[in-house]
mmCIF file of C-alpha atoms in Angstrom:
data_model
loop_
_atom_site.group_PDB
_atom_site.id
_atom_site.type_symbol
_atom_site.label_atom_id
_atom_site.label_comp_id
_atom_site.label_asym_id
_atom_site.label_seq_id
_atom_site.Cartn_x
_atom_site.Cartn_y
_atom_site.Cartn_z
ATOM 1 C CA UNK A 1 0.510 -0.172 0.049
ATOM 2 C CA UNK A 2 1.202 3.920 -0.336
ATOM 3 C CA UNK A 3 1.469 4.267 3.016
ATOM 4 C CA UNK A 4 3.566 1.542 3.474
ATOM 5 C CA UNK A 5 5.795 2.311 -0.140
ATOM 6 C CA UNK A 6 7.189 5.446 1.195
ATOM 7 C CA UNK A 7 8.097 3.986 4.697
ATOM 8 C CA UNK A 8 10.320 1.129 2.253
ATOM 9 C CA UNK A 9 14.127 1.502 3.507
ATOM 10 C CA UNK A 10 16.521 0.270 0.497
ATOM 11 C CA UNK A 11 19.739 -0.833 0.706
ATOM 12 C CA UNK A 12 22.431 1.930 -0.536
ATOM 13 C CA UNK A 13 23.806 3.040 -2.946
ATOM 14 C CA UNK A 14 19.964 3.040 -3.831
ATOM 15 C CA UNK A 15 17.909 6.054 -2.328
ATOM 16 C CA UNK A 16 13.353 5.837 -3.089
ATOM 17 C CA UNK A 17 11.926 8.776 -4.524
ATOM 18 C CA UNK A 18 8.078 9.001 -3.134
ATOM 19 C CA UNK A 19 6.660 11.859 -6.070
ATOM 20 C CA UNK A 20 4.374 10.653 -7.572
ATOM 21 C CA UNK A 21 3.885 9.055 -11.659
ATOM 22 C CA UNK A 22 2.159 12.476 -12.472
ATOM 23 C CA UNK A 23 4.550 15.136 -9.967
ATOM 24 C CA UNK A 24 7.921 13.815 -10.118
ATOM 25 C CA UNK A 25 8.643 10.580 -11.153
ATOM 26 C CA UNK A 26 8.086 10.793 -14.835
ATOM 27 C CA UNK A 27 9.566 14.261 -15.507
ATOM 28 C CA UNK A 28 12.288 12.175 -13.249
ATOM 29 C CA UNK A 29 13.435 9.254 -15.384
ATOM 30 C CA UNK A 30 12.770 12.071 -18.752
ATOM 31 C CA UNK A 31 15.588 14.396 -17.038
ATOM 32 C CA UNK A 32 17.782 11.503 -15.866
ATOM 33 C CA UNK A 33 17.244 11.961 -12.371
ATOM 34 C CA UNK A 34 15.354 8.775 -11.411
ATOM 35 C CA UNK A 35 16.571 5.486 -13.476
ATOM 36 C CA UNK A 36 12.606 4.260 -13.653
ATOM 37 C CA UNK A 37 9.369 4.914 -12.581
ATOM 38 C CA UNK A 38 5.709 4.137 -12.196
ATOM 39 C CA UNK A 39 3.385 5.478 -14.514
ATOM 40 C CA UNK A 40 0.085 4.024 -15.206
ATOM 41 C CA UNK A 41 0.331 4.065 -19.209
ATOM 42 C CA UNK A 42 1.832 2.055 -21.286
ATOM 43 C CA UNK A 43 1.468 4.332 -24.575
ATOM 44 C CA UNK A 44 4.045 7.010 -23.211
ATOM 45 C CA UNK A 45 2.432 9.220 -25.308
ATOM 46 C CA UNK A 46 -0.464 9.783 -23.423
ATOM 47 C CA UNK A 47 1.402 11.591 -20.929
ATOM 48 C CA UNK A 48 2.830 14.821 -20.139
ATOM 49 C CA UNK A 49 5.351 15.416 -21.302
ATOM 50 C CA UNK A 50 4.146 12.848 -23.881
ATOM 51 C CA UNK A 51 7.400 10.530 -25.629
ATOM 52 C CA UNK A 52 7.187 11.005 -29.046
ATOM 53 C CA UNK A 53 10.358 9.766 -29.479
ATOM 54 C CA UNK A 54 10.385 6.413 -28.392
ATOM 55 C CA UNK A 55 13.138 6.713 -26.246
ATOM 56 C CA UNK A 56 11.369 5.120 -23.465
ATOM 57 C CA UNK A 57 9.672 1.079 -22.047
ATOM 58 C CA UNK A 58 6.703 0.319 -20.362
ATOM 59 C CA UNK A 59 6.991 -2.331 -18.726
ATOM 60 C CA UNK A 60 4.228 -4.382 -16.085
ATOM 61 C CA UNK A 61 4.671 -4.040 -12.519
ATOM 62 C CA UNK A 62 1.516 -3.659 -10.713
ATOM 63 C CA UNK A 63 -2.067 -3.451 -10.670
ATOM 64 C CA UNK A 64 -4.146 -1.249 -8.659
ATOM 65 C CA UNK A 65 -7.650 -0.637 -7.522
ATOM 66 C CA UNK A 66 -10.130 2.234 -8.163
ATOM 67 C CA UNK A 67 -13.035 2.605 -5.278
ATOM 68 C CA UNK A 68 -15.957 4.838 -5.349
ATOM 69 C CA UNK A 69 -16.374 6.211 -2.601
ATOM 70 C CA UNK A 70 -19.793 8.245 -1.606
ATOM 71 C CA UNK A 71 -21.515 10.309 1.327
ATOM 72 C CA UNK A 72 -25.321 9.866 0.663
ATOM 73 C CA UNK A 73 -26.978 9.790 4.357
ATOM 74 C CA UNK A 74 -29.465 7.460 3.092
ATOM 75 C CA UNK A 75 -27.336 4.793 2.540
ATOM 76 C CA UNK A 76 -24.628 4.748 5.143
ATOM 77 C CA UNK A 77 -26.586 2.032 6.368
ATOM 78 C CA UNK A 78 -27.968 -0.001 3.889
ATOM 79 C CA UNK A 79 -24.931 0.971 1.558
ATOM 80 C CA UNK A 80 -25.057 1.856 -2.394
ATOM 81 C CA UNK A 81 -25.478 -0.295 -5.525
ATOM 82 C CA UNK A 82 -24.294 1.356 -9.279
ATOM 83 C CA UNK A 83 -24.372 -0.102 -12.938
ATOM 84 C CA UNK A 84 -21.597 1.207 -14.860
ATOM 85 C CA UNK A 85 -23.233 2.315 -16.349
ATOM 86 C CA UNK A 86 -24.877 4.955 -13.901
ATOM 87 C CA UNK A 87 -21.152 5.856 -12.812
ATOM 88 C CA UNK A 88 -20.246 6.887 -16.119
ATOM 89 C CA UNK A 89 -23.043 9.005 -16.519
ATOM 90 C CA UNK A 90 -22.916 10.429 -13.199
ATOM 91 C CA UNK A 91 -18.912 12.266 -13.627
ATOM 92 C CA UNK A 92 -20.453 12.898 -17.353
ATOM 93 C CA UNK A 93 -22.826 15.017 -15.783
ATOM 94 C CA UNK A 94 -26.122 13.061 -17.599
ATOM 95 C CA UNK A 95 -27.427 12.403 -13.536
ATOM 96 C CA UNK A 96 -27.732 15.540 -11.811
ATOM 97 C CA UNK A 97 -29.312 13.575 -8.170
ATOM 98 C CA UNK A 98 -29.898 11.015 -6.336
ATOM 99 C CA UNK A 99 -32.853 10.894 -6.246
ATOM 100 C CA UNK A 100 -33.370 9.930 -10.344
ATOM 101 C CA UNK A 101 -35.199 6.980 -11.655
ATOM 102 C CA UNK A 102 -32.154 5.104 -13.129
ATOM 103 C CA UNK A 103 -29.955 5.552 -9.774
ATOM 104 C CA UNK A 104 -33.100 4.071 -7.408
ATOM 105 C CA UNK A 105 -33.829 1.412 -9.470
ATOM 106 C CA UNK A 106 -30.142 -0.245 -7.690
ATOM 107 C CA UNK A 107 -30.667 1.688 -5.126
ATOM 108 C CA UNK A 108 -33.479 2.173 -3.345
ATOM 109 C CA UNK A 109 -32.307 4.110 -0.698
ATOM 110 C CA UNK A 110 -32.103 6.770 -2.565
ATOM 111 C CA UNK A 111 -36.105 7.639 -3.627
ATOM 112 C CA UNK A 112 -37.246 11.236 -1.691
ATOM 113 C CA UNK A 113 -33.733 11.721 -1.267
ATOM 114 C CA UNK A 114 -33.364 14.804 -4.145
ATOM 115 C CA UNK A 115 -30.173 15.963 -3.788
ATOM 116 C CA UNK A 116 -27.919 17.518 -6.202
ATOM 117 C CA UNK A 117 -25.009 14.699 -6.754
ATOM 118 C CA UNK A 118 -21.251 16.594 -5.797
ATOM 119 C CA UNK A 119 -19.068 14.187 -8.250
ATOM 120 C CA UNK A 120 -15.361 14.930 -7.163
ATOM 121 C CA UNK A 121 -12.674 14.621 -9.301
ATOM 122 C CA UNK A 122 -8.781 15.425 -8.596
ATOM 123 C CA UNK A 123 -8.113 18.763 -10.013
ATOM 124 C CA UNK A 124 -4.747 18.938 -10.467
ATOM 125 C CA UNK A 125 -3.227 15.643 -12.516
ATOM 126 C CA UNK A 126 -3.800 12.823 -11.175
ATOM 127 C CA UNK A 127 -2.474 8.858 -12.114
ATOM 128 C CA UNK A 128 -6.464 7.711 -10.567
ATOM 129 C CA UNK A 129 -8.047 10.534 -13.033
ATOM 130 C CA UNK A 130 -6.196 8.305 -16.180
ATOM 131 C CA UNK A 131 -7.130 5.060 -14.378
ATOM 132 C CA UNK A 132 -10.609 6.158 -14.470
ATOM 133 C CA UNK A 133 -11.502 7.734 -17.421
ATOM 134 C CA UNK A 134 -9.374 5.001 -18.956
ATOM 135 C CA UNK A 135 -11.989 2.444 -17.553
ATOM 136 C CA UNK A 136 -14.801 4.289 -18.438
ATOM 137 C CA UNK A 137 -13.841 5.405 -21.651
ATOM 138 C CA UNK A 138 -12.988 1.347 -22.602
ATOM 139 C CA UNK A 139 -15.794 0.790 -21.173
ATOM 140 C CA UNK A 140 -18.197 1.989 -22.910
ATOM 141 C CA UNK A 141 -17.399 4.608 -26.177
ATOM 142 C CA UNK A 142 -20.357 5.930 -26.264
ATOM 143 C CA UNK A 143 -21.569 6.797 -22.510
ATOM 144 C CA UNK A 144 -18.313 8.069 -22.107
ATOM 145 C CA UNK A 145 -16.634 8.940 -25.584
ATOM 146 C CA UNK A 146 -13.556 11.388 -23.827
ATOM 147 C CA UNK A 147 -10.165 9.530 -23.717
ATOM 148 C CA UNK A 148 -7.817 9.219 -21.059
ATOM 149 C CA UNK A 149 -6.427 11.244 -19.586
ATOM 150 C CA UNK A 150 -3.807 12.925 -17.140
ATOM 151 C CA UNK A 151 -6.430 15.898 -16.286
ATOM 152 C CA UNK A 152 -10.512 16.166 -15.638
ATOM 153 C CA UNK A 153 -11.457 16.497 -19.395
ATOM 154 C CA UNK A 154 -14.557 18.211 -18.199
ATOM 155 C CA UNK A 155 -16.418 20.837 -16.554
ATOM 156 C CA UNK A 156 -18.633 18.913 -14.933
ATOM 157 C CA UNK A 157 -19.155 17.988 -10.828
ATOM 158 C CA UNK A 158 -15.381 19.344 -9.045
ATOM 159 C CA UNK A 159 -15.580 20.158 -5.404
ATOM 160 C CA UNK A 160 -15.322 23.980 -3.639
ATOM 161 C CA UNK A 161 -11.583 23.235 -2.447
ATOM 162 C CA UNK A 162 -8.756 21.945 -3.895
ATOM 163 C CA UNK A 163 -8.119 18.101 -4.562
ATOM 164 C CA UNK A 164 -4.551 17.394 -5.308
ATOM 165 C CA UNK A 165 -3.698 14.303 -3.742
ATOM 166 C CA UNK A 166 -5.977 10.432 -3.089
ATOM 167 C CA UNK A 167 -5.257 11.665 0.497
ATOM 168 C CA UNK A 168 -7.259 14.810 0.232
ATOM 169 C CA UNK A 169 -10.383 12.907 -2.296
ATOM 170 C CA UNK A 170 -10.775 10.321 0.575
ATOM 171 C CA UNK A 171 -10.680 13.960 3.245
ATOM 172 C CA UNK A 172 -12.865 15.588 0.711
ATOM 173 C CA UNK A 173 -16.151 13.141 -0.011
ATOM 174 C CA UNK A 174 -15.457 12.626 3.709
ATOM 175 C CA UNK A 175 -16.290 16.095 5.030
ATOM 176 C CA UNK A 176 -18.817 16.676 1.094
ATOM 177 C CA UNK A 177 -22.246 16.054 1.873
ATOM 178 C CA UNK A 178 -24.482 14.278 -0.895
ATOM 179 C CA UNK A 179 -20.534 13.693 -2.374
ATOM 180 C CA UNK A 180 -18.775 10.489 -4.712
ATOM 181 C CA UNK A 181 -15.187 10.320 -5.723
ATOM 182 C CA UNK A 182 -12.590 7.451 -6.586
ATOM 183 C CA UNK A 183 -8.985 6.978 -4.923
ATOM 184 C CA UNK A 184 -7.364 3.819 -5.366
ATOM 185 C CA UNK A 185 -8.003 1.244 -3.002
ATOM 186 C CA UNK A 186 -4.683 2.299 -0.682
ATOM 187 C CA UNK A 187 -6.125 4.580 0.307
ATOM 188 C CA UNK A 188 -8.737 2.464 2.087
ATOM 189 C CA UNK A 189 -8.398 4.498 5.272
ATOM 190 C CA UNK A 190 -9.703 2.074 8.564
ATOM 191 C CA UNK A 191 -8.635 4.957 10.848
ATOM 192 C CA UNK A 192 -10.204 7.809 8.159
ATOM 193 C CA UNK A 193 -13.260 5.545 7.525
ATOM 194 C CA UNK A 194 -15.561 6.543 3.692
ATOM 195 C CA UNK A 195 -18.703 4.217 2.443
ATOM 196 C CA UNK A 196 -17.247 2.270 -0.500
ATOM 197 C CA UNK A 197 -19.912 1.426 -2.923
ATOM 198 C CA UNK A 198 -20.515 -1.680 -5.345
ATOM 199 C CA UNK A 199 -20.570 -2.038 -9.224
ATOM 200 C CA UNK A 200 -23.679 -3.085 -10.958
ATOM 201 C CA UNK A 201 -21.850 -5.520 -13.912
ATOM 202 C CA UNK A 202 -23.261 -7.831 -16.453
ATOM 203 C CA UNK A 203 -22.146 -10.747 -13.915
ATOM 204 C CA UNK A 204 -23.922 -9.354 -10.917
ATOM 205 C CA UNK A 205 -22.914 -6.766 -8.182
ATOM 206 C CA UNK A 206 -19.165 -6.306 -7.050
ATOM 207 C CA UNK A 207 -18.690 -5.299 -3.886
ATOM 208 C CA UNK A 208 -14.582 -4.731 -3.352
ATOM 209 C CA UNK A 209 -12.876 -7.009 -1.191
ATOM 210 C CA UNK A 210 -9.329 -8.564 -1.312
ATOM 211 C CA UNK A 211 -11.757 -11.420 -3.144
ATOM 212 C CA UNK A 212 -12.757 -10.113 -5.883
ATOM 213 C CA UNK A 213 -9.442 -7.536 -7.159
ATOM 214 C CA UNK A 214 -7.725 -10.701 -6.953
ATOM 215 C CA UNK A 215 -10.480 -12.529 -9.094
ATOM 216 C CA UNK A 216 -9.996 -9.115 -11.239
ATOM 217 C CA UNK A 217 -6.403 -9.804 -11.462
ATOM 218 C CA UNK A 218 -6.243 -13.303 -12.765
ATOM 219 C CA UNK A 219 -9.066 -12.180 -15.735
ATOM 220 C CA UNK A 220 -6.209 -9.723 -17.026
ATOM 221 C CA UNK A 221 -3.888 -12.275 -16.538
ATOM 222 C CA UNK A 222 -5.716 -14.541 -18.635
ATOM 223 C CA UNK A 223 -7.583 -12.010 -20.811
ATOM 224 C CA UNK A 224 -5.263 -9.489 -21.019
ATOM 225 C CA UNK A 225 -3.779 -5.724 -19.484
ATOM 226 C CA UNK A 226 -6.313 -3.576 -21.400
ATOM 227 C CA UNK A 227 -9.560 -6.195 -20.974
ATOM 228 C CA UNK A 228 -11.777 -5.195 -18.685
ATOM 229 C CA UNK A 229 -12.810 -7.937 -16.225
ATOM 230 C CA UNK A 230 -16.111 -8.951 -16.191
ATOM 231 C CA UNK A 231 -16.851 -11.739 -14.393
ATOM 232 C CA UNK A 232 -18.443 -12.859 -10.342
ATOM 233 C CA UNK A 233 -15.978 -12.146 -8.560
ATOM 234 C CA UNK A 234 -14.342 -9.306 -10.144
ATOM 235 C CA UNK A 235 -13.846 -6.466 -9.681
ATOM 236 C CA UNK A 236 -14.019 -4.542 -12.391
ATOM 237 C CA UNK A 237 -12.171 -1.005 -11.723
ATOM 238 C CA UNK A 238 -8.440 -3.066 -12.121
ATOM 239 C CA UNK A 239 -5.905 -1.176 -14.437
ATOM 240 C CA UNK A 240 -1.996 -1.896 -15.248
ATOM 241 C CA UNK A 241 0.544 0.005 -14.437
ATOM 242 C CA UNK A 242 4.209 0.574 -15.547
ATOM 243 C CA UNK A 243 7.596 1.208 -15.368
ATOM 244 C CA UNK A 244 8.850 3.448 -17.633
ATOM 245 C CA UNK A 245 12.685 3.402 -17.909
ATOM 246 C CA UNK A 246 14.956 4.505 -22.099
ATOM 247 C CA UNK A 247 15.512 1.771 -24.331
ATOM 248 C CA UNK A 248 19.159 1.604 -23.315
ATOM 249 C CA UNK A 249 19.410 2.151 -19.389
ATOM 250 C CA UNK A 250 22.237 1.912 -17.216
ATOM 251 C CA UNK A 251 22.013 2.415 -13.900
ATOM 252 C CA UNK A 252 25.509 4.127 -12.158
ATOM 253 C CA UNK A 253 25.974 3.400 -7.888
ATOM 254 C CA UNK A 254 24.135 6.167 -6.357
ATOM 255 C CA UNK A 255 21.012 6.387 -8.519
ATOM 256 C CA UNK A 256 17.719 6.450 -7.834
ATOM 257 C CA UNK A 257 14.517 5.135 -8.719
ATOM 258 C CA UNK A 258 10.804 6.393 -7.523
#
């Protein structure tokens, strides 16, 4: 998990930098400060700045799951269930109120809750945003025609405060009534709790658990990293993260890595 990784002790001559994939890792690799870094896309041309010269390569490294957190009082006990179509429609701004009949069909706790949805997104470039928009676009380019992006591609949703990290996303959901947002599973802090939605796919209703994340990982292993993990034991919001490094890389003593 993220917080555990920040406590890693690395034996010299190597040093571990805790810069995020967007905030520093990719730029450090390009400038030669770091030997390699984690990124969210195998297509390095979509990063900022893009690798248009093809000097770098991305190797699969780890699979990451996204959670959908929410703060909707009527569903705090019974739980909130969303279809993937409705998830896309909420964040695209097509569903604006929690008592929309399309939402109530999956979550009866929303009946009569006539409150506007506050769909929160990261306000700066973010690997989590890339993972989320990449999933929505691959799930349905009709519902989500926008290309995957590190920055939020729409003028919908948002919060009154800047959400510049996953930790701030968790905090923003917790303090913002009638909100919903996305964040990595590693940021499900047991001491700073919020509620997490279940998702309905063609295979049934799925909650995020260790078992459904493992099921999704097995699905990707069998069907390819770019497939969408839809099965009776698969959490659908799972994606592969990559390590970016130069195609010809020599790691000298004393170099740093992200």
